[in-house]
Amino acid sequence: MAADTAARERGSSLGNYGERRLVAELLEDRYRDTASFGDDSAVIPALPSWPYELVATTDPCPEPLVASLGWDDFYYHGWLLGTINFSDLAAAGAEPLGLLVSYLLPEGLAVDDFIRIMDGVDACARRHGTQVIGGNLGDGPSVQLTGTAIGACDAGKRLSRKGASAGDALLLVGSPGYLWSAALVRQGYAKMMPAADTVPVFKRALEPVAQVAAGRLLSQTGLARAAIDVSDGLYPSVQALCHANGLGAVIDADADILDDLPREICAMAGVDPFAMTQLWGDWTLLVATREQDAEQAIESLRAVDVACHRIGWLQSAGGTQLSRAGQLSPWRGKDAERFTGSSWGRSKLSDYIAELVQART
């Protein structure tokens, strides 16, 4: 849209635009010349002689879903703040160098709760091979946590959403389904699950780990052509990757993606495993790789104990389609556009659970 048209609509609210229109019509005109516009992390200009690229990302921490499931320890707020930011670095293939934090906290917050926030952030940073290096502390009407992660990529090997081609394989890196498996168990939809088996499920849900090591391996080996952090769910991530490259995609809804425990929970709850993989919360990566490199990428990641599955391929036309039992149909997946009714922040836990259990196998 031309600038004068955008100006005529300046009185409109963000909700009238939606996130994608805001990016396309307002942000792109201003920032399209930046080297990393549209990617998960921004490139920090560096000296030409440096053998690496610096990248940075910043994200706030929403209310963790696990708090709605009964885990109201502020430790998990802190942990999630770290993971959210490190996951963007993973999508760039970057090694974390440090995390800056900003804590706006109400004066009535218990000191012990503040300590738990810091404990969670510090533990998550250590898990991802880095540490908190500075930040800000201020007062506000509610708990507001924001992080800024800084990382480094080898020069010329930074991963971007751009760079994929028609015919490339699409890989899902990481293990989806643990957060929503924990939700199904806690909500009583998998009552036959042995208590001992719920321990690793709850652990993965409470302390999700960004795929930093996987992103680093894929960037250093040159096996990935494009990558995106799956922070909003699989459908919007596939759509965003396709949009960045002017392509369509076919997604295999029959792909065996889940680990054993989430798959068992789906069976107990009568949930379609593909419906489980579409939701957010497990901090996987969506990666495009050359068809001839796909098996090598999968084997390389599995060799370092990272799950990786082929979930489809990119195509030059045809939009985004779903393949089930060999039949293709338009994919009308679960969207998550901010400032619209599909934003994750607009729905309650009960809404997501209801949607899962209605998607019967």
Short mmCIF file of the C-alpha atoms (twelve columns), coordinates in Angstrom:
data_MODEL
# 
_entry.id   MODEL 
# 
loop_
_atom_site.group_PDB 
_atom_site.id 
_atom_site.type_symbol 
_atom_site.label_atom_id 
_atom_site.label_alt_id 
_atom_site.label_comp_id 
_atom_site.label_asym_id 
_atom_site.label_seq_id 
_atom_site.Cartn_x 
_atom_site.Cartn_y 
_atom_site.Cartn_z 
_atom_site.pdbx_PDB_model_num 
ATOM 1   C CA . MET A 1   0.000   0.000   0.000  1 
ATOM 2   C CA . ALA A 2   1.253   3.470   -0.859 1 
ATOM 3   C CA . ALA A 3   2.402   5.730   1.970  1 
ATOM 4   C CA . ASP A 4   -0.460  8.199   1.391  1 
ATOM 5   C CA . THR A 5   -3.029  5.386   1.756  1 
ATOM 6   C CA . ALA A 6   -1.378  4.258   4.974  1 
ATOM 7   C CA . ALA A 7   -1.503  7.845   6.198  1 
ATOM 8   C CA . ARG A 8   -5.252  8.024   5.533  1 
ATOM 9   C CA . GLU A 9   -5.691  5.018   7.805  1 
ATOM 10  C CA . ARG A 10  -3.461  6.301   10.568 1 
ATOM 11  C CA . GLY A 11  -6.458  6.619   12.848 1 
ATOM 12  C CA . SER A 12  -7.036  2.877   12.615 1 
ATOM 13  C CA . SER A 13  -6.074  0.567   15.460 1 
ATOM 14  C CA . LEU A 14  -3.404  -2.119  15.262 1 
ATOM 15  C CA . GLY A 15  -6.183  -4.684  15.276 1 
ATOM 16  C CA . ASN A 16  -7.508  -3.297  11.986 1 
ATOM 17  C CA . TYR A 17  -4.145  -4.027  10.424 1 
ATOM 18  C CA . GLY A 18  -2.844  -7.232  12.010 1 
ATOM 19  C CA . GLU A 19  0.834   -8.077  12.372 1 
ATOM 20  C CA . ARG A 20  1.489   -9.088  8.761  1 
ATOM 21  C CA . ARG A 21  -0.054  -5.964  7.283  1 
ATOM 22  C CA . LEU A 22  1.831   -3.797  9.783  1 
ATOM 23  C CA . VAL A 23  5.106   -5.412  8.690  1 
ATOM 24  C CA . ALA A 24  4.337   -5.220  4.967  1 
ATOM 25  C CA . GLU A 25  2.917   -1.696  4.852  1 
ATOM 26  C CA . LEU A 26  4.609   0.204   7.668  1 
ATOM 27  C CA . LEU A 27  7.828   -1.515  8.746  1 
ATOM 28  C CA . GLU A 28  9.186   -2.728  5.420  1 
ATOM 29  C CA . ASP A 29  9.283   0.736   3.851  1 
ATOM 30  C CA . ARG A 30  11.386  1.977   6.764  1 
ATOM 31  C CA . TYR A 31  13.706  -0.956  7.341  1 
ATOM 32  C CA . ARG A 32  13.875  -3.094  4.196  1 
ATOM 33  C CA . ASP A 33  17.501  -2.022  3.578  1 
ATOM 34  C CA . THR A 34  18.718  -3.554  6.841  1 
ATOM 35  C CA . ALA A 35  20.620  -6.771  6.199  1 
ATOM 36  C CA . SER A 36  18.342  -8.968  8.301  1 
ATOM 37  C CA . PHE A 37  14.906  -7.357  7.945  1 
ATOM 38  C CA . GLY A 38  12.242  -10.012 8.482  1 
ATOM 39  C CA . ASP A 39  14.532  -12.555 10.156 1 
ATOM 40  C CA . ASP A 40  14.339  -13.825 13.723 1 
ATOM 41  C CA . SER A 41  17.550  -12.005 14.700 1 
ATOM 42  C CA . ALA A 42  19.081  -8.719  13.576 1 
ATOM 43  C CA . VAL A 43  22.617  -8.391  12.248 1 
ATOM 44  C CA . ILE A 44  24.866  -5.998  14.163 1 
ATOM 45  C CA . PRO A 45  27.206  -4.168  11.743 1 
ATOM 46  C CA . ALA A 46  30.785  -5.313  12.324 1 
ATOM 47  C CA . LEU A 47  34.236  -4.633  10.909 1 
ATOM 48  C CA . PRO A 48  34.851  -6.322  7.528  1 
ATOM 49  C CA . SER A 49  37.926  -8.030  8.940  1 
ATOM 50  C CA . TRP A 50  35.967  -9.836  11.668 1 
ATOM 51  C CA . PRO A 51  35.640  -13.597 11.023 1 
ATOM 52  C CA . TYR A 52  32.081  -13.628 12.358 1 
ATOM 53  C CA . GLU A 53  28.760  -11.806 12.314 1 
ATOM 54  C CA . LEU A 54  27.125  -10.522 15.457 1 
ATOM 55  C CA . VAL A 55  23.358  -10.924 15.784 1 
ATOM 56  C CA . ALA A 56  20.859  -9.808  18.410 1 
ATOM 57  C CA . THR A 57  17.230  -10.412 19.230 1 
ATOM 58  C CA . THR A 58  14.808  -9.082  21.818 1 
ATOM 59  C CA . ASP A 59  11.571  -10.559 23.119 1 
ATOM 60  C CA . PRO A 60  9.303   -10.204 26.147 1 
ATOM 61  C CA . CYS A 61  8.112   -13.165 28.175 1 
ATOM 62  C CA . PRO A 62  4.359   -13.819 28.170 1 
ATOM 63  C CA . GLU A 63  2.585   -15.556 31.023 1 
ATOM 64  C CA . PRO A 64  3.839   -19.165 30.765 1 
ATOM 65  C CA . LEU A 65  1.144   -21.678 29.909 1 
ATOM 66  C CA . VAL A 66  2.466   -23.905 32.690 1 
ATOM 67  C CA . ALA A 67  1.268   -21.308 35.216 1 
ATOM 68  C CA . SER A 68  -2.286  -22.074 34.081 1 
ATOM 69  C CA . LEU A 69  -1.563  -25.759 34.654 1 
ATOM 70  C CA . GLY A 70  -0.687  -25.251 38.314 1 
ATOM 71  C CA . TRP A 71  3.055   -24.574 38.118 1 
ATOM 72  C CA . ASP A 72  3.000   -20.981 39.364 1 
ATOM 73  C CA . ASP A 73  6.674   -20.791 40.380 1 
ATOM 74  C CA . PHE A 74  8.281   -17.629 38.925 1 
ATOM 75  C CA . TYR A 75  11.339  -19.762 38.123 1 
ATOM 76  C CA . TYR A 76  9.531   -20.881 34.974 1 
ATOM 77  C CA . HIS A 77  8.857   -17.291 33.928 1 
ATOM 78  C CA . GLY A 78  12.594  -16.683 34.050 1 
ATOM 79  C CA . TRP A 79  13.424  -19.893 32.209 1 
ATOM 80  C CA . LEU A 80  10.955  -19.107 29.439 1 
ATOM 81  C CA . LEU A 81  12.388  -15.610 29.006 1 
ATOM 82  C CA . GLY A 82  15.754  -17.139 28.205 1 
ATOM 83  C CA . THR A 83  14.428  -19.831 25.879 1 
ATOM 84  C CA . ILE A 84  12.334  -17.406 23.840 1 
ATOM 85  C CA . ASN A 85  15.379  -15.294 23.053 1 
ATOM 86  C CA . PHE A 86  17.869  -18.119 22.557 1 
ATOM 87  C CA . SER A 87  15.495  -19.762 20.093 1 
ATOM 88  C CA . ASP A 88  15.806  -16.748 17.781 1 
ATOM 89  C CA . LEU A 89  19.597  -17.100 17.918 1 
ATOM 90  C CA . ALA A 90  19.192  -20.771 17.046 1 
ATOM 91  C CA . ALA A 91  17.316  -19.806 13.872 1 
ATOM 92  C CA . ALA A 92  20.344  -17.726 12.838 1 
ATOM 93  C CA . GLY A 93  22.792  -20.545 13.598 1 
ATOM 94  C CA . ALA A 94  24.374  -18.309 16.222 1 
ATOM 95  C CA . GLU A 95  26.302  -19.151 19.370 1 
ATOM 96  C CA . PRO A 96  24.920  -17.187 22.364 1 
ATOM 97  C CA . LEU A 97  27.371  -14.628 23.789 1 
ATOM 98  C CA . GLY A 98  25.164  -13.164 26.499 1 
ATOM 99  C CA . LEU A 99  21.688  -12.154 27.613 1 
ATOM 100 C CA . LEU A 100 20.549  -8.679  28.652 1 
ATOM 101 C CA . VAL A 101 17.426  -8.571  30.805 1 
ATOM 102 C CA . SER A 102 14.886  -5.913  31.725 1 
ATOM 103 C CA . TYR A 103 12.677  -6.540  34.744 1 
ATOM 104 C CA . LEU A 104 9.725   -4.221  35.399 1 
ATOM 105 C CA . LEU A 105 8.184   -5.423  38.643 1 
ATOM 106 C CA . PRO A 106 5.366   -4.259  40.948 1 
ATOM 107 C CA . GLU A 107 6.435   -3.072  44.375 1 
ATOM 108 C CA . GLY A 108 4.251   -5.695  46.018 1 
ATOM 109 C CA . LEU A 109 6.099   -8.632  44.434 1 
ATOM 110 C CA . ALA A 110 7.738   -10.860 47.035 1 
ATOM 111 C CA . VAL A 111 11.533  -10.746 47.094 1 
ATOM 112 C CA . ASP A 112 11.536  -14.550 47.009 1 
ATOM 113 C CA . ASP A 113 9.601   -14.426 43.721 1 
ATOM 114 C CA . PHE A 114 12.132  -12.021 42.244 1 
ATOM 115 C CA . ILE A 115 14.913  -14.390 43.241 1 
ATOM 116 C CA . ARG A 116 13.080  -17.245 41.540 1 
ATOM 117 C CA . ILE A 117 12.824  -15.214 38.315 1 
ATOM 118 C CA . MET A 118 16.584  -14.665 38.381 1 
ATOM 119 C CA . ASP A 119 17.212  -18.324 39.246 1 
ATOM 120 C CA . GLY A 120 15.207  -19.405 36.197 1 
ATOM 121 C CA . VAL A 121 16.911  -16.978 33.817 1 
ATOM 122 C CA . ASP A 122 20.387  -17.886 35.073 1 
ATOM 123 C CA . ALA A 123 19.725  -21.625 34.853 1 
ATOM 124 C CA . CYS A 124 18.378  -21.299 31.302 1 
ATOM 125 C CA . ALA A 125 21.360  -19.190 30.245 1 
ATOM 126 C CA . ARG A 126 23.763  -21.803 31.634 1 
ATOM 127 C CA . ARG A 127 21.854  -24.551 29.831 1 
ATOM 128 C CA . HIS A 128 22.442  -22.666 26.575 1 
ATOM 129 C CA . GLY A 129 26.126  -22.040 27.287 1 
ATOM 130 C CA . THR A 130 25.980  -18.382 28.244 1 
ATOM 131 C CA . GLN A 131 25.042  -15.977 31.064 1 
ATOM 132 C CA . VAL A 132 23.224  -12.780 31.943 1 
ATOM 133 C CA . ILE A 133 25.618  -9.900  31.209 1 
ATOM 134 C CA . GLY A 134 23.554  -6.877  32.245 1 
ATOM 135 C CA . GLY A 135 20.174  -5.224  32.094 1 
ATOM 136 C CA . ASN A 136 17.647  -2.999  33.791 1 
ATOM 137 C CA . LEU A 137 15.473  -3.137  36.914 1 
ATOM 138 C CA . GLY A 138 12.441  -0.893  37.253 1 
ATOM 139 C CA . ASP A 139 8.990   -0.711  38.784 1 
ATOM 140 C CA . GLY A 140 5.748   -1.212  36.920 1 
ATOM 141 C CA . PRO A 141 2.120   -2.194  37.415 1 
ATOM 142 C CA . SER A 142 2.757   -5.889  36.699 1 
ATOM 143 C CA . VAL A 143 5.569   -8.378  36.090 1 
ATOM 144 C CA . GLN A 144 7.078   -7.527  32.687 1 
ATOM 145 C CA . LEU A 145 10.177  -9.466  31.657 1 
ATOM 146 C CA . THR A 146 12.133  -8.689  28.471 1 
ATOM 147 C CA . GLY A 147 15.365  -10.193 27.200 1 
ATOM 148 C CA . THR A 148 17.912  -9.258  24.544 1 
ATOM 149 C CA . ALA A 149 20.182  -12.081 23.424 1 
ATOM 150 C CA . ILE A 150 23.420  -11.480 21.542 1 
ATOM 151 C CA . GLY A 151 25.136  -14.157 19.489 1 
ATOM 152 C CA . ALA A 152 27.815  -14.764 16.880 1 
ATOM 153 C CA . CYS A 153 27.786  -16.642 13.571 1 
ATOM 154 C CA . ASP A 154 30.702  -17.616 11.375 1 
ATOM 155 C CA . ALA A 155 31.078  -15.007 8.630  1 
ATOM 156 C CA . GLY A 156 28.950  -15.870 5.623  1 
ATOM 157 C CA . LYS A 157 27.135  -18.707 7.380  1 
ATOM 158 C CA . ARG A 158 24.334  -16.895 9.197  1 
ATOM 159 C CA . LEU A 159 20.981  -18.567 8.639  1 
ATOM 160 C CA . SER A 160 18.034  -16.514 7.427  1 
ATOM 161 C CA . ARG A 161 14.415  -17.079 6.511  1 
ATOM 162 C CA . LYS A 162 15.466  -16.353 2.952  1 
ATOM 163 C CA . GLY A 163 17.538  -18.629 0.705  1 
ATOM 164 C CA . ALA A 164 15.248  -21.609 0.041  1 
ATOM 165 C CA . SER A 165 14.190  -22.881 -3.375 1 
ATOM 166 C CA . ALA A 166 11.398  -24.977 -4.826 1 
ATOM 167 C CA . GLY A 167 12.127  -28.658 -4.310 1 
ATOM 168 C CA . ASP A 168 13.901  -28.142 -0.976 1 
ATOM 169 C CA . ALA A 169 12.966  -30.509 1.822  1 
ATOM 170 C CA . LEU A 170 11.373  -29.111 4.979  1 
ATOM 171 C CA . LEU A 171 12.699  -30.444 8.280  1 
ATOM 172 C CA . LEU A 172 11.348  -29.967 11.784 1 
ATOM 173 C CA . VAL A 173 14.251  -29.841 14.232 1 
ATOM 174 C CA . GLY A 174 13.491  -30.690 17.847 1 
ATOM 175 C CA . SER A 175 10.746  -32.577 19.666 1 
ATOM 176 C CA . PRO A 176 7.283   -30.988 19.533 1 
ATOM 177 C CA . GLY A 177 4.300   -31.881 21.670 1 
ATOM 178 C CA . TYR A 178 5.689   -31.910 25.209 1 
ATOM 179 C CA . LEU A 179 4.011   -28.738 26.431 1 
ATOM 180 C CA . TRP A 180 0.589   -29.810 25.219 1 
ATOM 181 C CA . SER A 181 1.166   -33.383 26.373 1 
ATOM 182 C CA . ALA A 182 1.707   -31.979 29.860 1 
ATOM 183 C CA . ALA A 183 -1.496  -29.957 29.471 1 
ATOM 184 C CA . LEU A 184 -3.493  -33.042 28.469 1 
ATOM 185 C CA . VAL A 185 -2.141  -35.004 31.425 1 
ATOM 186 C CA . ARG A 186 -2.832  -32.208 33.910 1 
ATOM 187 C CA . GLN A 187 -6.339  -31.762 32.531 1 
ATOM 188 C CA . GLY A 188 -7.131  -35.459 32.992 1 
ATOM 189 C CA . TYR A 189 -7.151  -36.597 29.358 1 
ATOM 190 C CA . ALA A 190 -4.406  -39.225 29.827 1 
ATOM 191 C CA . LYS A 191 -5.258  -40.794 33.174 1 
ATOM 192 C CA . MET A 192 -3.606  -44.117 32.349 1 
ATOM 193 C CA . MET A 193 -0.161  -42.563 31.871 1 
ATOM 194 C CA . PRO A 194 2.188   -44.023 34.560 1 
ATOM 195 C CA . ALA A 195 3.384   -41.365 36.992 1 
ATOM 196 C CA . ALA A 196 7.023   -42.166 36.221 1 
ATOM 197 C CA . ASP A 197 6.443   -41.367 32.542 1 
ATOM 198 C CA . THR A 198 4.962   -37.978 33.316 1 
ATOM 199 C CA . VAL A 199 8.212   -36.796 34.927 1 
ATOM 200 C CA . PRO A 200 10.178  -36.324 31.660 1 
ATOM 201 C CA . VAL A 201 7.090   -34.869 29.969 1 
ATOM 202 C CA . PHE A 202 6.658   -32.274 32.690 1 
ATOM 203 C CA . LYS A 203 10.402  -31.532 32.697 1 
ATOM 204 C CA . ARG A 204 10.391  -30.770 28.952 1 
ATOM 205 C CA . ALA A 205 7.256   -28.647 29.303 1 
ATOM 206 C CA . LEU A 206 8.568   -26.633 32.245 1 
ATOM 207 C CA . GLU A 207 12.105  -26.110 30.949 1 
ATOM 208 C CA . PRO A 208 12.014  -26.049 27.129 1 
ATOM 209 C CA . VAL A 209 15.398  -25.830 25.435 1 
ATOM 210 C CA . ALA A 210 16.083  -23.808 22.290 1 
ATOM 211 C CA . GLN A 211 17.736  -25.645 19.392 1 
ATOM 212 C CA . VAL A 212 20.949  -23.618 19.594 1 
ATOM 213 C CA . ALA A 213 23.312  -26.553 19.047 1 
ATOM 214 C CA . ALA A 214 21.269  -27.771 16.082 1 
ATOM 215 C CA . GLY A 215 21.166  -24.351 14.443 1 
ATOM 216 C CA . ARG A 216 24.891  -23.993 14.934 1 
ATOM 217 C CA . LEU A 217 25.599  -27.380 13.358 1 
ATOM 218 C CA . LEU A 218 23.356  -26.689 10.367 1 
ATOM 219 C CA . SER A 219 24.932  -23.295 9.723  1 
ATOM 220 C CA . GLN A 220 28.532  -24.482 10.082 1 
ATOM 221 C CA . THR A 221 28.024  -27.473 7.793  1 
ATOM 222 C CA . GLY A 222 26.047  -25.485 5.224  1 
ATOM 223 C CA . LEU A 223 23.251  -28.075 5.294  1 
ATOM 224 C CA . ALA A 224 20.495  -25.530 5.924  1 
ATOM 225 C CA . ARG A 225 19.422  -23.087 3.229  1 
ATOM 226 C CA . ALA A 226 16.848  -21.235 5.345  1 
ATOM 227 C CA . ALA A 227 15.510  -21.491 8.879  1 
ATOM 228 C CA . ILE A 228 12.839  -20.024 11.126 1 
ATOM 229 C CA . ASP A 229 12.106  -20.343 14.815 1 
ATOM 230 C CA . VAL A 230 8.779   -22.116 15.404 1 
ATOM 231 C CA . SER A 231 7.572   -19.785 18.135 1 
ATOM 232 C CA . ASP A 232 3.980   -19.214 16.996 1 
ATOM 233 C CA . GLY A 233 3.167   -22.733 15.838 1 
ATOM 234 C CA . LEU A 234 3.897   -24.773 12.726 1 
ATOM 235 C CA . TYR A 235 1.303   -23.275 10.370 1 
ATOM 236 C CA . PRO A 236 2.327   -19.600 10.718 1 
ATOM 237 C CA . SER A 237 5.997   -20.619 10.610 1 
ATOM 238 C CA . VAL A 238 5.550   -22.491 7.332  1 
ATOM 239 C CA . GLN A 239 3.573   -19.564 5.940  1 
ATOM 240 C CA . ALA A 240 6.282   -17.093 6.969  1 
ATOM 241 C CA . LEU A 241 9.086   -19.194 5.436  1 
ATOM 242 C CA . CYS A 242 7.110   -19.558 2.217  1 
ATOM 243 C CA . HIS A 243 6.382   -15.817 2.101  1 
ATOM 244 C CA . ALA A 244 10.046  -14.922 2.609  1 
ATOM 245 C CA . ASN A 245 11.014  -17.047 -0.389 1 
ATOM 246 C CA . GLY A 246 7.975   -16.555 -2.649 1 
ATOM 247 C CA . LEU A 247 7.140   -20.273 -2.518 1 
ATOM 248 C CA . GLY A 248 4.422   -22.716 -1.554 1 
ATOM 249 C CA . ALA A 249 4.724   -25.921 0.431  1 
ATOM 250 C CA . VAL A 250 3.327   -29.393 0.919  1 
ATOM 251 C CA . ILE A 251 3.210   -30.609 4.522  1 
ATOM 252 C CA . ASP A 252 2.920   -34.319 5.312  1 
ATOM 253 C CA . ALA A 253 0.263   -34.676 8.024  1 
ATOM 254 C CA . ASP A 254 1.108   -38.391 8.305  1 
ATOM 255 C CA . ALA A 255 4.772   -37.794 9.195  1 
ATOM 256 C CA . ASP A 256 5.789   -39.582 12.408 1 
ATOM 257 C CA . ILE A 257 7.115   -36.564 14.308 1 
ATOM 258 C CA . LEU A 258 6.325   -37.085 17.980 1 
ATOM 259 C CA . ASP A 259 8.546   -38.839 20.507 1 
ATOM 260 C CA . ASP A 260 7.173   -41.973 22.172 1 
ATOM 261 C CA . LEU A 261 5.690   -40.322 25.274 1 
ATOM 262 C CA . PRO A 262 3.759   -37.536 23.490 1 
ATOM 263 C CA . ARG A 263 2.532   -40.128 20.984 1 
ATOM 264 C CA . GLU A 264 1.249   -42.329 23.820 1 
ATOM 265 C CA . ILE A 265 -0.518  -39.379 25.405 1 
ATOM 266 C CA . CYS A 266 -2.164  -38.533 22.078 1 
ATOM 267 C CA . ALA A 267 -3.412  -42.120 21.823 1 
ATOM 268 C CA . MET A 268 -4.812  -42.036 25.367 1 
ATOM 269 C CA . ALA A 269 -6.509  -38.681 24.808 1 
ATOM 270 C CA . GLY A 270 -7.734  -39.534 21.310 1 
ATOM 271 C CA . VAL A 271 -5.845  -36.570 19.854 1 
ATOM 272 C CA . ASP A 272 -4.570  -36.371 16.281 1 
ATOM 273 C CA . PRO A 273 -0.746  -36.277 16.602 1 
ATOM 274 C CA . PHE A 274 -0.533  -33.731 13.789 1 
ATOM 275 C CA . ALA A 275 -2.850  -31.390 15.729 1 
ATOM 276 C CA . MET A 276 -0.364  -31.619 18.613 1 
ATOM 277 C CA . THR A 277 2.586   -30.659 16.400 1 
ATOM 278 C CA . GLN A 278 0.825   -27.535 15.133 1 
ATOM 279 C CA . LEU A 279 0.683   -25.744 18.479 1 
ATOM 280 C CA . TRP A 280 3.371   -23.541 19.997 1 
ATOM 281 C CA . GLY A 281 5.547   -23.985 23.057 1 
ATOM 282 C CA . ASP A 282 8.282   -26.473 22.188 1 
ATOM 283 C CA . TRP A 283 10.749  -24.092 20.466 1 
ATOM 284 C CA . THR A 284 11.629  -26.185 17.447 1 
ATOM 285 C CA . LEU A 285 13.168  -24.977 14.185 1 
ATOM 286 C CA . LEU A 286 11.717  -25.232 10.687 1 
ATOM 287 C CA . VAL A 287 14.575  -25.705 8.235  1 
ATOM 288 C CA . ALA A 288 14.787  -25.879 4.444  1 
ATOM 289 C CA . THR A 289 17.582  -27.998 3.040  1 
ATOM 290 C CA . ARG A 290 18.459  -29.233 -0.435 1 
ATOM 291 C CA . GLU A 291 16.685  -32.491 -1.163 1 
ATOM 292 C CA . GLN A 292 20.052  -34.234 -1.594 1 
ATOM 293 C CA . ASP A 293 21.206  -32.927 1.800  1 
ATOM 294 C CA . ALA A 294 18.092  -33.813 3.788  1 
ATOM 295 C CA . GLU A 295 19.154  -37.261 5.002  1 
ATOM 296 C CA . GLN A 296 22.634  -36.040 5.921  1 
ATOM 297 C CA . ALA A 297 21.110  -33.200 7.936  1 
ATOM 298 C CA . ILE A 298 18.758  -35.587 9.734  1 
ATOM 299 C CA . GLU A 299 21.531  -38.079 10.511 1 
ATOM 300 C CA . SER A 300 23.944  -35.340 11.641 1 
ATOM 301 C CA . LEU A 301 21.420  -33.962 14.119 1 
ATOM 302 C CA . ARG A 302 20.373  -37.350 15.433 1 
ATOM 303 C CA . ALA A 303 24.064  -38.161 15.978 1 
ATOM 304 C CA . VAL A 304 24.140  -35.330 18.557 1 
ATOM 305 C CA . ASP A 305 20.830  -36.473 20.089 1 
ATOM 306 C CA . VAL A 306 18.592  -33.879 18.410 1 
ATOM 307 C CA . ALA A 307 15.329  -35.104 16.903 1 
ATOM 308 C CA . CYS A 308 14.815  -34.153 13.272 1 
ATOM 309 C CA . HIS A 309 12.037  -35.189 10.893 1 
ATOM 310 C CA . ARG A 310 11.215  -34.515 7.266  1 
ATOM 311 C CA . ILE A 311 7.750   -32.939 7.224  1 
ATOM 312 C CA . GLY A 312 7.325   -31.846 3.601  1 
ATOM 313 C CA . TRP A 313 8.821   -29.870 0.772  1 
ATOM 314 C CA . LEU A 314 8.713   -26.469 -0.882 1 
ATOM 315 C CA . GLN A 315 7.060   -25.880 -4.242 1 
ATOM 316 C CA . SER A 316 7.003   -23.009 -6.697 1 
ATOM 317 C CA . ALA A 317 3.220   -22.612 -6.743 1 
ATOM 318 C CA . GLY A 318 0.036   -23.999 -5.268 1 
ATOM 319 C CA . GLY A 319 0.066   -22.249 -1.908 1 
ATOM 320 C CA . THR A 320 0.398   -24.354 1.224  1 
ATOM 321 C CA . GLN A 321 -1.114  -27.801 1.000  1 
ATOM 322 C CA . LEU A 322 -1.575  -30.706 3.372  1 
ATOM 323 C CA . SER A 323 -0.931  -34.304 2.384  1 
ATOM 324 C CA . ARG A 324 -2.964  -36.997 4.166  1 
ATOM 325 C CA . ALA A 325 -3.056  -40.603 2.976  1 
ATOM 326 C CA . GLY A 326 -1.606  -39.414 -0.319 1 
ATOM 327 C CA . GLN A 327 -4.356  -36.856 -0.917 1 
ATOM 328 C CA . LEU A 328 -3.595  -33.134 -1.208 1 
ATOM 329 C CA . SER A 329 -5.865  -30.400 0.118  1 
ATOM 330 C CA . PRO A 330 -5.431  -26.723 1.083  1 
ATOM 331 C CA . TRP A 331 -3.923  -26.440 4.556  1 
ATOM 332 C CA . ARG A 332 -6.120  -24.344 6.821  1 
ATOM 333 C CA . GLY A 333 -3.973  -24.647 9.896  1 
ATOM 334 C CA . LYS A 334 -3.950  -22.947 13.265 1 
ATOM 335 C CA . ASP A 335 -2.876  -19.349 12.733 1 
ATOM 336 C CA . ALA A 336 -1.394  -17.021 15.347 1 
ATOM 337 C CA . GLU A 337 -1.241  -13.506 13.956 1 
ATOM 338 C CA . ARG A 338 -0.686  -10.828 16.588 1 
ATOM 339 C CA . PHE A 339 -3.184  -7.971  16.933 1 
ATOM 340 C CA . THR A 340 -5.922  -10.208 15.487 1 
ATOM 341 C CA . GLY A 341 -8.425  -12.710 16.823 1 
ATOM 342 C CA . SER A 342 -5.997  -15.561 16.029 1 
ATOM 343 C CA . SER A 343 -3.297  -14.237 18.377 1 
ATOM 344 C CA . TRP A 344 -2.221  -16.821 20.958 1 
ATOM 345 C CA . GLY A 345 -2.830  -14.266 23.688 1 
ATOM 346 C CA . ARG A 346 -6.557  -14.059 22.923 1 
ATOM 347 C CA . SER A 347 -7.489  -17.657 23.811 1 
ATOM 348 C CA . LYS A 348 -7.644  -19.523 27.103 1 
ATOM 349 C CA . LEU A 349 -6.068  -22.851 27.984 1 
ATOM 350 C CA . SER A 350 -9.507  -24.479 27.837 1 
ATOM 351 C CA . ASP A 351 -9.945  -23.288 24.242 1 
ATOM 352 C CA . TYR A 352 -6.730  -24.968 23.108 1 
ATOM 353 C CA . ILE A 353 -7.505  -28.179 24.976 1 
ATOM 354 C CA . ALA A 354 -10.987 -28.303 23.478 1 
ATOM 355 C CA . GLU A 355 -9.531  -27.834 20.013 1 
ATOM 356 C CA . LEU A 356 -7.042  -30.651 20.559 1 
ATOM 357 C CA . VAL A 357 -9.510  -33.203 21.816 1 
ATOM 358 C CA . GLN A 358 -11.945 -32.334 19.037 1 
ATOM 359 C CA . ALA A 359 -9.224  -33.124 16.462 1 
ATOM 360 C CA . ARG A 360 -9.710  -36.852 16.904 1 
ATOM 361 C CA . THR A 361 -7.573  -39.416 15.191 1 
# 
